[in-house]
Short mmCIF file of C-alpha atoms in Angstrom, two decimals:
data_model
loop_
_atom_site.label_atom_id
_atom_site.label_comp_id
_atom_site.label_asym_id
_atom_site.label_seq_id
_atom_site.Cartn_x
_atom_site.Cartn_y
_atom_site.Cartn_z
CA GLU Z 403 95.22 120.32 96.26
CA ASP Z 404 93.22 121.65 99.06
CA GLU Z 405 95.54 123.67 101.41
CA ASP Z 406 94.75 123.32 105.17
CA GLU Z 407 92.50 126.37 106.01
CA ASP Z 408 95.05 127.78 108.86
CA GLU Z 409 98.27 127.08 106.78
CA ASP Z 410 98.66 130.26 105.07
CA GLU Z 411 97.81 133.08 107.71
CA ASP Z 412 101.44 134.03 107.24
CA GLU Z 413 101.68 134.12 103.62
CA ASP Z 414 102.61 137.25 101.84
CA GLU Z 415 101.96 138.71 98.39
CA ASN Z 416 104.50 136.27 97.18
CA GLY Z 417 102.55 133.22 98.01
CA ASP Z 418 99.54 134.65 96.35
CA GLU Z 419 101.49 135.40 93.31
CA GLU Z 420 102.82 131.70 93.41
CA ASN Z 421 99.07 130.26 93.82
CA ARG Z 422 98.14 132.60 90.66
CA VAL Z 423 101.02 130.85 88.79
CA GLU Z 424 99.96 127.54 89.77
CA GLN Z 425 96.12 128.13 88.74
CA ASP Z 426 97.05 129.64 85.46
CA GLY Z 427 99.30 126.60 84.70
CA ASN Z 428 96.44 124.15 85.56
CA GLN Z 429 94.19 126.27 83.28
CA VAL Z 430 96.51 126.09 80.28
CA VAL Z 431 96.59 122.23 80.91
CA HIS Z 432 92.99 122.29 80.81
CA GLU Z 433 92.81 124.25 77.75
CA LYS Z 434 95.22 121.87 75.96
CA ALA Z 435 92.39 119.13 76.06
CA HIS Z 436 90.81 120.24 72.66
CA SER Z 437 94.07 120.09 70.91
CA ILE Z 438 95.34 116.64 71.25
CA ASP Z 439 96.39 114.59 68.40
CA LYS Z 440 92.76 113.50 67.15
CA GLN Z 441 93.98 110.22 65.12
CA HIS Z 442 94.70 108.53 68.55
CA PHE Z 443 91.18 109.36 70.64
CA GLY Z 444 88.51 110.09 67.62
CA GLU Z 445 87.75 113.22 66.15
CA GLU Z 446 84.19 113.35 67.50
CA GLU Z 447 85.57 113.76 71.21
CA PHE Z 448 87.13 117.17 70.79
CA ASP Z 449 86.13 120.96 69.97
CA SER Z 450 87.77 121.72 66.76
CA THR Z 451 86.75 125.50 67.27
CA THR Z 452 89.49 125.68 70.07
CA PRO Z 453 92.74 126.51 68.47
CA PRO Z 454 95.86 124.35 69.59
CA ILE Z 455 98.04 125.85 72.24
CA GLU Z 456 101.82 125.48 71.67
CA ASP Z 457 105.08 125.66 73.75
CA VAL Z 458 103.15 124.74 77.22
CA LYS Z 459 105.47 123.52 79.63
CA TYR Z 460 103.25 120.50 80.79
CA THR Z 461 101.40 118.53 78.42
CA LEU Z 462 100.14 115.82 80.63
CA TRP Z 463 98.25 113.20 79.33
CA SER Z 464 96.00 113.28 82.23
CA GLY Z 465 95.38 116.75 82.20
CA SER Z 466 94.93 116.86 78.49
CA ALA Z 467 92.88 113.89 77.37
CA ILE Z 468 90.12 113.80 80.15
CA ARG Z 469 87.32 115.70 79.25
CA ALA Z 470 86.64 117.41 82.72
CA GLY Z 471 85.33 120.87 82.81
CA PRO Z 472 85.55 122.97 86.18
CA GLU Z 473 82.28 121.24 87.20
CA ARG Z 474 83.92 118.27 87.37
CA ARG Z 475 86.74 119.13 89.08
CA GLU Z 476 85.99 118.40 92.79
CA PHE Z 477 88.37 117.49 95.45
CA ALA Z 478 87.34 115.55 98.08
CA PRO Z 479 88.55 116.48 101.77
CA PRO Z 480 90.70 114.20 103.53
CA THR Z 481 88.07 112.69 105.64
CA LYS Z 482 85.96 112.12 102.45
CA PHE Z 483 88.59 110.45 100.17
CA ASP Z 484 86.59 107.22 100.32
CA GLN Z 485 83.94 109.12 98.25
CA CYS Z 486 86.43 110.30 95.43
CA GLN Z 487 85.84 107.57 93.07
CA ASP Z 488 86.40 109.20 89.58
CA TRP Z 489 90.19 108.41 89.12
CA ARG Z 490 89.78 104.34 90.02
CA GLN Z 491 86.89 104.42 87.64
CA LEU Z 492 88.74 106.10 84.82
CA ARG Z 493 91.81 103.82 85.34
CA GLU Z 494 89.43 100.40 85.30
CA PHE Z 495 87.80 102.09 82.07
CA LEU Z 496 91.41 102.44 80.50
CA LEU Z 497 92.63 99.00 81.39
CA SER Z 498 89.26 97.29 80.04
CA ASN Z 499 89.00 99.04 76.96
CA ILE Z 500 92.46 100.19 75.63
CA VAL Z 501 93.08 96.66 74.19
CA ARG Z 502 89.75 96.90 72.12
CA HIS Z 503 90.38 100.18 70.80
CA TYR Z 504 94.28 99.33 70.12
CA PRO Z 505 94.45 95.36 69.49
CA SER Z 506 98.57 95.87 68.93
CA ILE Z 507 98.89 97.85 72.25
CA LEU Z 508 100.54 94.76 74.40
CA ASP Z 509 102.85 94.15 71.38
CA ASP Z 510 104.02 97.83 71.34
CA PHE Z 511 104.52 97.62 75.27
CA ALA Z 512 106.85 94.49 74.71
CA SER Z 513 108.75 96.16 71.93
CA HIS Z 514 109.18 99.26 73.93
CA ARG Z 515 110.28 97.43 77.00
CA ARG Z 516 112.56 95.08 74.64
CA GLN Z 517 114.10 98.59 73.17
CA ALA Z 518 114.66 100.15 76.80
CA LEU Z 519 116.79 96.88 77.89
CA ILE Z 520 118.62 97.32 74.48
CA ASP Z 521 119.39 100.87 75.44
CA LYS Z 522 120.60 100.00 78.64
CA GLY Z 523 122.99 97.27 77.27
CA PHE Z 524 121.21 94.65 79.43
CA ILE Z 525 119.90 92.77 76.47
CA ASP Z 526 120.96 92.64 72.48
CA GLU Z 527 119.17 92.24 69.27
CA ASN Z 528 119.22 88.54 69.36
CA TYR Z 529 116.77 88.27 72.41
CA ARG Z 530 113.70 86.89 71.75
CA GLY Z 531 111.85 86.60 75.20
CA ASP Z 532 108.98 88.58 76.06
CA THR Z 533 110.90 90.83 78.75
CA LYS Z 534 108.28 89.66 81.32
CA GLU Z 535 111.20 88.53 83.51
CA TRP Z 536 112.47 91.93 83.83
CA LYS Z 537 111.11 94.87 85.98
CA ILE Z 538 111.18 98.32 84.47
CA VAL Z 539 111.08 101.21 86.85
CA GLY Z 540 110.47 104.88 85.65
CA LEU Z 541 112.07 107.71 87.70
CA THR Z 542 110.29 110.79 86.90
CA GLN Z 543 111.91 114.09 85.90
CA ARG Z 544 110.73 117.50 85.76
CA THR Z 545 112.19 119.88 83.60
CA TYR Z 546 111.09 123.29 84.90
CA ARG Z 547 110.65 122.84 88.49
CA ARG Z 548 111.24 120.32 91.29
CA THR Z 549 113.94 119.01 89.36
CA TRP Z 550 115.34 115.77 90.61
CA LEU Z 551 119.07 117.03 90.69
CA ASN Z 552 120.80 113.90 91.20
CA LEU Z 553 118.45 111.65 89.56
CA SER Z 554 121.52 110.00 87.37
CA GLU Z 555 123.00 108.72 91.01
CA SER Z 556 119.90 106.56 91.40
CA ILE Z 557 119.93 105.39 87.84
CA ASP Z 558 123.40 104.32 87.95
CA ALA Z 559 122.98 102.47 91.39
CA CYS Z 560 119.90 100.58 90.29
CA ASP Z 561 122.19 99.52 87.07
CA LYS Z 562 124.38 98.04 89.69
CA LEU Z 563 121.82 95.86 90.83
CA HIS Z 564 121.84 94.16 87.46
CA ASN Z 565 125.53 94.46 86.81
CA VAL Z 566 126.52 93.42 90.17
CA SER Z 567 124.00 91.57 91.85
CA GLN Z 568 122.25 90.09 88.80
CA HIS Z 569 118.69 91.10 89.56
CA LYS Z 570 116.69 91.95 86.39
CA VAL Z 571 115.96 95.40 86.80
CA ALA Z 572 116.32 98.29 84.63
CA CYS Z 573 115.90 102.25 85.99
CA ILE Z 574 114.87 104.72 83.39
CA GLU Z 575 113.98 108.48 83.29
CA VAL Z 576 110.84 109.34 82.61
CA ASN Z 577 109.94 113.04 81.68
CA VAL Z 578 106.39 113.54 80.30
CA GLU Z 579 107.43 117.29 79.49
CA LYS Z 580 109.39 115.88 76.52
CA THR Z 581 107.02 113.89 75.08
CA LYS Z 582 104.83 115.00 71.91
CA SER Z 583 101.47 112.91 71.97
CA PRO Z 584 99.11 111.21 74.60
CA MET Z 585 100.21 108.00 72.62
CA GLU Z 586 103.86 108.45 73.28
CA GLN Z 587 102.77 109.13 77.28
CA LEU Z 588 100.78 105.91 76.91
CA LEU Z 589 103.59 103.69 75.82
CA LEU Z 590 106.19 105.25 77.94
CA HIS Z 591 103.95 104.46 81.05
CA GLY Z 592 102.46 101.16 79.89
CA LYS Z 593 105.96 99.58 79.67
CA LEU Z 594 106.79 100.19 83.28
CA ASP Z 595 106.74 97.96 86.48
CA GLY Z 596 107.18 100.85 88.75
CA LEU Z 597 106.98 104.62 88.88
CA ILE Z 598 108.95 107.06 91.20
CA GLY Z 599 108.76 110.46 91.74
CA VAL Z 600 108.52 113.70 93.80
CA HIS Z 601 104.66 114.64 94.68
CA GLY Z 602 103.10 116.38 91.75
CA ALA Z 603 101.03 116.22 88.46
CA GLN Z 604 103.55 114.09 86.73
CA MET Z 605 102.50 111.20 89.03
CA THR Z 606 98.76 110.99 87.85
CA GLN Z 607 100.30 109.29 84.98
CA ALA Z 608 100.23 106.22 87.13
CA ILE Z 609 96.89 105.65 85.84
CA LEU Z 610 98.49 104.46 82.53
CA LEU Z 611 100.60 101.76 84.44
CA PRO Z 612 99.81 98.08 84.00
CA ARG Z 613 97.69 96.43 86.60
CA HIS Z 614 99.22 96.10 90.33
CA ALA Z 615 102.24 98.03 89.23
CA HIS Z 616 104.19 100.04 91.95
CA VAL Z 617 104.23 103.82 92.67
CA LEU Z 618 106.70 105.40 95.02
CA GLU Z 619 105.68 108.99 95.86
CA LEU Z 620 108.73 111.19 97.40
CA LEU Z 621 107.09 113.50 99.91
CA PRO Z 622 109.04 117.14 100.06
CA TRP Z 623 110.39 117.94 103.17
CA ILE Z 624 108.12 121.01 104.78
CA PRO Z 625 109.30 122.43 108.14
CA HIS Z 626 106.78 124.11 110.69
CA TYR Z 627 107.26 127.38 109.31
CA SER Z 628 106.73 126.82 105.45
CA ARG Z 629 103.17 125.83 104.02
CA GLY Z 630 102.31 122.72 102.14
CA LYS Z 631 101.77 120.12 104.75
CA TRP Z 632 99.28 118.11 102.64
CA VAL Z 633 102.02 117.01 100.33
CA GLN Z 634 103.62 115.21 103.23
CA ARG Z 635 100.90 113.68 104.98
CA ARG Z 636 101.47 110.31 106.68
CA SER Z 637 98.41 110.00 109.05
CA SER Z 638 95.86 110.23 105.57
CA PRO Z 639 96.34 110.00 102.23
CA THR Z 640 98.15 112.70 100.27
CA PRO Z 641 96.30 113.99 97.15
CA LEU Z 642 98.05 111.41 95.09
CA GLY Z 643 96.99 109.20 97.92
CA ILE Z 644 93.34 109.82 97.34
CA ILE Z 645 93.41 109.57 93.68
CA PHE Z 646 95.27 105.69 94.17
CA HIS Z 647 92.87 104.65 97.13
CA ASN Z 648 91.27 101.55 96.62
CA THR Z 649 92.85 100.94 93.17
CA ASP Z 650 94.84 98.24 92.09
CA LEU Z 651 98.15 100.22 92.25
CA ASN Z 652 100.62 99.88 95.09
CA HIS Z 653 101.20 103.08 96.14
CA LEU Z 654 103.79 104.10 98.92
CA GLY Z 655 105.16 107.42 100.31
CA TYR Z 656 108.70 108.22 101.34
CA SER Z 657 109.46 111.16 103.40
CA LEU Z 658 112.54 113.14 102.40
CA GLY Z 659 114.68 114.77 104.82
CA ARG Z 660 116.67 118.47 105.27
CA ASP Z 661 119.12 116.93 103.20
CA SER Z 662 116.97 116.85 100.24
CA VAL Z 663 117.13 120.44 99.92
CA PRO Z 664 120.19 122.11 98.30
CA LEU Z 665 119.78 125.52 99.88
CA CYS Z 666 121.36 127.07 102.93
CA GLN Z 667 124.15 124.26 103.03
CA GLY Z 668 126.50 124.82 105.98
CA VAL Z 669 123.93 126.97 108.02
CA LYS Z 670 123.44 126.41 111.39
CA GLU Z 671 119.91 124.81 112.36
CA GLU Z 672 118.88 127.67 114.25
CA ASP Z 673 119.66 130.16 111.35
CA GLU Z 674 117.94 127.91 108.59
CA GLU Z 675 114.29 129.73 108.93
CA ALA Z 676 115.75 132.80 108.36
CA CYS Z 677 117.84 131.58 105.10
CA PHE Z 678 115.28 129.39 103.65
CA MET Z 679 112.50 132.43 104.02
CA ASN Z 680 114.57 135.33 102.60
CA ILE Z 681 113.01 137.23 100.37
CA GLU Z 682 115.90 139.46 99.03
CA ASN Z 683 118.03 136.71 97.79
CA ARG Z 684 115.01 135.24 96.46
CA ASN Z 685 115.74 131.82 98.47
CA ARG Z 686 111.92 131.83 99.50
CA LEU Z 687 110.78 131.68 96.13
CA LYS Z 688 113.03 128.74 95.76
CA PHE Z 689 112.25 126.90 98.97
CA VAL Z 690 108.54 126.70 98.92
CA TRP Z 691 107.61 122.87 97.84
CA GLU Z 692 106.29 123.64 94.60
CA SER Z 693 109.25 125.18 93.10
CA ARG Z 694 112.06 123.62 94.95
CA ASP Z 695 114.58 121.48 92.97
CA PHE Z 696 115.43 118.40 95.31
CA ASN Z 697 118.02 115.72 95.85
CA VAL Z 698 117.40 111.85 96.86
CA LYS Z 699 119.99 109.52 98.14
CA PRO Z 700 120.03 106.21 96.30
CA GLY Z 701 119.58 104.19 99.42
CA PRO Z 702 115.86 104.40 99.82
CA ILE Z 703 115.32 104.08 96.16
CA LEU Z 704 117.33 100.98 96.06
CA GLN Z 705 115.47 99.54 99.42
CA TYR Z 706 112.15 100.18 97.57
CA ILE Z 707 113.01 98.61 94.40
CA GLU Z 708 114.73 95.56 95.97
CA ASN Z 709 112.32 95.04 98.85
CA ILE Z 710 108.90 95.76 96.88
CA VAL Z 711 109.20 95.75 93.23
CA LEU Z 712 111.57 92.97 92.70
CA ARG Z 713 109.57 90.80 95.01
CA SER Z 714 106.15 91.53 93.37
CA GLY Z 715 104.77 88.41 91.38
CA SER Z 716 106.56 86.00 93.14
CA ASP Z 717 105.34 85.86 96.84
CA GLU Z 718 102.60 88.79 96.80
CA ASN Z 719 99.69 86.14 97.03
CA THR Z 720 101.26 84.80 100.23
CA THR Z 721 102.94 87.76 101.98
CA SER Z 722 101.10 89.09 104.96
CA CYS Z 723 100.85 92.72 105.18
CA GLU Z 724 102.97 92.84 108.13
CA ALA Z 725 105.72 91.20 106.56
CA MET Z 726 105.54 93.56 103.60
CA LYS Z 727 105.83 96.42 105.90
CA ALA Z 728 108.68 94.96 107.83
CA ARG Z 729 110.59 94.77 104.69
CA LEU Z 730 111.11 98.98 104.91
CA ASP Z 731 112.22 101.48 107.28
CA LYS Z 732 110.02 104.13 109.09
CA ASP Z 733 110.35 106.78 106.50
CA PHE Z 734 108.18 104.91 104.33
CA VAL Z 735 104.15 105.17 104.59
CA PHE Z 736 101.86 102.43 102.96
CA TYR Z 737 98.93 104.53 101.34
CA ASN Z 738 97.57 101.43 99.07
CA VAL Z 739 99.10 98.26 98.72
CA TRP Z 740 97.99 94.84 97.89
CA CYS Z 741 98.59 92.05 100.68
CA ARG Z 742 97.15 89.54 102.66
CA GLY Z 743 95.89 90.61 105.98
CA ASP Z 744 96.30 88.14 108.99
CA ASP Z 745 93.45 89.25 110.67
CA TYR Z 746 91.05 87.37 108.43
CA PHE Z 747 93.32 84.96 107.00
CA ASP Z 748 91.60 81.26 106.83
CA VAL Z 749 93.64 78.48 105.12
CA SER Z 750 90.01 76.73 104.80
CA ASN Z 751 89.26 79.45 102.41
CA PRO Z 752 91.18 79.70 99.29
CA GLN Z 753 89.79 82.98 98.46
CA GLN Z 754 91.18 84.57 101.20
CA LEU Z 755 94.75 83.73 100.16
CA LEU Z 756 94.12 86.37 97.58
CA PRO Z 757 95.65 89.83 98.28
CA SER Z 758 93.48 93.12 98.80
CA ALA Z 759 93.79 96.87 98.85
CA LYS Z 760 95.03 97.73 102.34
CA HIS Z 761 96.01 101.13 103.84
CA PHE Z 762 98.48 101.82 106.52
CA TYR Z 763 98.54 105.25 107.69
CA GLU Z 764 100.92 106.74 110.44
CA LYS Z 765 99.25 106.90 113.74
CA GLY Z 766 99.35 110.10 115.62
CA SER Z 767 97.89 113.51 116.44
CA ASN Z 768 96.19 115.39 113.14
CA VAL Z 769 98.94 117.43 111.15
CA ARG Z 770 96.82 120.74 111.50
CA GLU Z 771 96.47 120.40 115.45
CA ARG Z 772 100.45 119.95 115.67
CA MET Z 773 100.98 123.03 113.54
CA ARG Z 774 98.54 124.73 115.92
CA ARG Z 775 100.63 123.72 118.81
CA ARG Z 776 103.93 124.84 116.98
CA ARG Z 777 102.55 128.03 116.30
CA ARG Z 778 101.36 128.48 120.00
CA ARG Z 779 104.87 127.44 121.28
CA ARG Z 780 106.55 129.93 118.65
CA LYS Z 781 104.01 132.81 120.05
CA ASN Z 782 104.65 132.03 123.73
CA ASN Z 783 108.52 131.89 123.02
CA GLU Z 784 108.25 135.34 121.34
CA ASN Z 785 105.91 136.89 124.34
CA ARG Z 786 108.68 135.65 126.86
CA GLU Z 787 111.57 137.31 124.71
CA ASP Z 788 109.58 140.69 124.84
CA LYS Z 789 109.09 140.43 128.28
#
């Protein structure tokens, strides 16, 4: 994730240390590439001279199974995200070839969907359907950092959509850190209709979702005095938005607010910066977005599931993009969605009834320019106080 060039001018040594940890973590993931279970991907694909690495925190499928050395790890700047095609091509390759290599995979997906619904108590062992009438949504959990503290509240609220409103939807926890093999991660994600989680590497697993699946990226709250603006972009894609750009996935974002941060509760707004950035009590290390645990109110999660996920498949071929956007409030952003644009709709041409990928970024000034203005205002205020 490329950081804005002027965002870290105020960073101290702690910030540099955090960056080193992040880079070291990425290195571990890439080194893990050669120790994957060979029976699933073919022995000839791996270098047997590299010993397996045990007890790593993140065994992400995307990081460990894609043979991409440093020379392949290039990230397009925001203005060039249309040129980033690698993830789209990877997803198309997987979708086109997975059944050919694993003829039983679709039956395996159906079996895992059925078991998930049985575990929830929504169906019993006598159920003989194919589960296609159900929508299964995965809520991603992380064990070591960026933990979704009140995830169970959203799952419970989602269960009520079925128990009370009779919607055929089930929400389950998805934690890739608890999986033991690439195949387990493939089955975990292949059974889902949607994936919801905070911005992070675990969301790249969406490349394993079925065609036209739904992805909701929770955008961390980043105040003007903290770095990381690129993970909450609304006027252009986030790094995940670049990955999913022009794919078949429906990728939306939701901006979390101050209430998502479990730190400095009860502190006055004018004192929050000093509290969040306090080094002595280690608040700063807990507050930086990449380490911060978070809360999410169930309301936005339910709004997304009810108005986007549950309505997919029934009216998506005839729903206009504007109608789709009208279903959600202003805190959502549509990075990459499949809908019908009114600007070119022609009833005489059946092909134009088909949806296509559209992008609706928030209009407004550039994030970097807004940050410069905030810094100038802050310095001007400091100068006035000094005088």
